[in-house]
mmCIF file of C-alpha atoms in Angstrom:
data_model
loop_
_atom_site.group_PDB
_atom_site.id
_atom_site.type_symbol
_atom_site.label_atom_id
_atom_site.label_comp_id
_atom_site.label_asym_id
_atom_site.label_seq_id
_atom_site.Cartn_x
_atom_site.Cartn_y
_atom_site.Cartn_z
ATOM 1 C CA SER Q 1 95.869 198.298 -13.378
ATOM 2 C CA ILE Q 2 93.860 196.764 -10.562
ATOM 3 C CA THR Q 3 95.310 199.363 -8.200
ATOM 4 C CA THR Q 4 93.933 202.357 -10.111
ATOM 5 C CA GLN Q 5 90.286 203.386 -10.024
ATOM 6 C CA GLY Q 6 88.447 204.964 -12.949
ATOM 7 C CA LYS Q 7 88.997 205.019 -16.685
ATOM 8 C CA GLN Q 8 92.568 204.757 -17.923
ATOM 9 C CA ILE Q 9 93.953 205.789 -21.307
ATOM 10 C CA LEU Q 10 97.218 204.758 -22.965
ATOM 11 C CA VAL Q 11 98.767 207.415 -25.187
ATOM 12 C CA LEU Q 12 101.615 207.221 -27.685
ATOM 13 C CA ASP Q 13 102.512 210.538 -29.287
ATOM 14 C CA GLY Q 14 103.655 210.990 -32.869
ATOM 15 C CA VAL Q 15 107.342 211.343 -31.992
ATOM 16 C CA ASP Q 16 107.420 208.070 -30.050
ATOM 17 C CA ARG Q 17 105.273 206.352 -32.667
ATOM 18 C CA LYS Q 18 107.904 207.061 -35.308
ATOM 19 C CA LYS Q 19 110.583 205.545 -33.043
ATOM 20 C CA ILE Q 20 108.807 202.174 -32.795
ATOM 21 C CA GLU Q 21 107.197 201.907 -36.222
ATOM 22 C CA GLY Q 22 108.559 198.808 -37.949
ATOM 23 C CA LYS Q 23 110.502 197.724 -34.848
ATOM 24 C CA ARG Q 24 110.339 194.418 -32.983
ATOM 25 C CA VAL Q 25 109.448 195.174 -29.364
ATOM 26 C CA CYS Q 26 109.014 193.378 -26.048
ATOM 27 C CA VAL Q 27 106.371 194.480 -23.546
ATOM 28 C CA VAL Q 28 107.625 194.242 -19.941
ATOM 29 C CA ASP Q 29 105.491 194.631 -16.799
ATOM 30 C CA ASP Q 30 106.213 194.185 -13.107
ATOM 31 C CA VAL Q 31 103.145 192.167 -12.054
ATOM 32 C CA VAL Q 32 100.549 190.701 -14.417
ATOM 33 C CA SER Q 33 97.162 189.857 -12.948
ATOM 34 C CA THR Q 34 94.386 189.858 -15.566
ATOM 35 C CA GLY Q 35 96.581 190.704 -18.555
ATOM 36 C CA GLY Q 36 94.458 193.750 -19.373
ATOM 37 C CA SER Q 37 97.388 196.160 -19.396
ATOM 38 C CA LEU Q 38 99.459 193.789 -21.546
ATOM 39 C CA ARG Q 39 96.658 193.449 -24.097
ATOM 40 C CA ALA Q 40 96.077 197.209 -24.183
ATOM 41 C CA VAL Q 41 99.769 198.016 -24.675
ATOM 42 C CA GLN Q 42 100.130 195.319 -27.340
ATOM 43 C CA SER Q 43 97.132 196.705 -29.224
ATOM 44 C CA LEU Q 44 98.502 200.256 -29.051
ATOM 45 C CA LEU Q 45 101.961 199.194 -30.229
ATOM 46 C CA GLU Q 46 100.575 197.150 -33.118
ATOM 47 C CA LYS Q 47 98.382 200.081 -34.224
ATOM 48 C CA ALA Q 48 101.570 202.174 -34.220
ATOM 49 C CA GLY Q 49 103.262 199.692 -36.553
ATOM 50 C CA ALA Q 50 105.410 197.774 -34.064
ATOM 51 C CA ASP Q 51 105.768 193.993 -34.005
ATOM 52 C CA VAL Q 52 105.314 192.707 -30.430
ATOM 53 C CA VAL Q 53 107.626 189.686 -30.319
ATOM 54 C CA CYS Q 54 107.505 188.914 -26.598
ATOM 55 C CA LYS Q 55 105.720 189.732 -23.360
ATOM 56 C CA ALA Q 56 107.546 189.492 -20.031
ATOM 57 C CA ALA Q 57 106.895 190.150 -16.355
ATOM 58 C CA VAL Q 58 108.610 189.755 -13.032
ATOM 59 C CA LEU Q 59 105.554 188.125 -11.417
ATOM 60 C CA LEU Q 60 102.418 186.422 -12.735
ATOM 61 C CA GLU Q 61 99.513 186.506 -10.305
ATOM 62 C CA GLU Q 62 97.909 183.086 -9.910
ATOM 63 C CA GLY Q 63 94.316 182.672 -11.061
ATOM 64 C CA GLY Q 64 94.294 185.500 -13.594
ATOM 65 C CA TYR Q 65 96.019 185.714 -16.962
ATOM 66 C CA ASP Q 66 96.836 182.231 -18.287
ATOM 67 C CA GLY Q 67 100.461 183.204 -18.999
ATOM 68 C CA SER Q 68 100.974 180.820 -21.916
ATOM 69 C CA ASP Q 69 102.544 183.585 -24.040
ATOM 70 C CA LEU Q 70 104.313 185.325 -21.154
ATOM 71 C CA VAL Q 71 107.891 184.955 -19.910
ATOM 72 C CA TYR Q 72 107.915 185.509 -16.140
ATOM 73 C CA LEU Q 73 110.230 184.831 -13.210
ATOM 74 C CA GLU Q 74 107.765 183.526 -10.636
ATOM 75 C CA ARG Q 75 104.089 182.975 -9.877
ATOM 76 C CA LEU Q 76 102.551 185.213 -7.223
ATOM 77 C CA PRO Q 77 100.118 183.298 -5.004
ATOM 78 C CA VAL Q 78 96.813 184.951 -4.122
ATOM 79 C CA PHE Q 79 95.253 184.138 -0.760
ATOM 80 C CA PRO Q 80 91.542 184.739 -0.040
ATOM 81 C CA LEU Q 81 90.736 186.992 2.906
#
């Protein structure tokens, strides 16, 4: 997240891993800027045995992630200060 400073770690425990193993899943985010969180979650889910079949967001920030594989409702314009 661009709003959080420092190192971030995504964790999926064994109980939740068993729930998604072999399942088709969709990753949903509120705002996508660089796509870093999407890529990290997709990698984690695939390592856990899930099949990521779609990625979706409410808003896609302009000028960041290319969005070609993302379903989103609207582009979010970014204005320089």
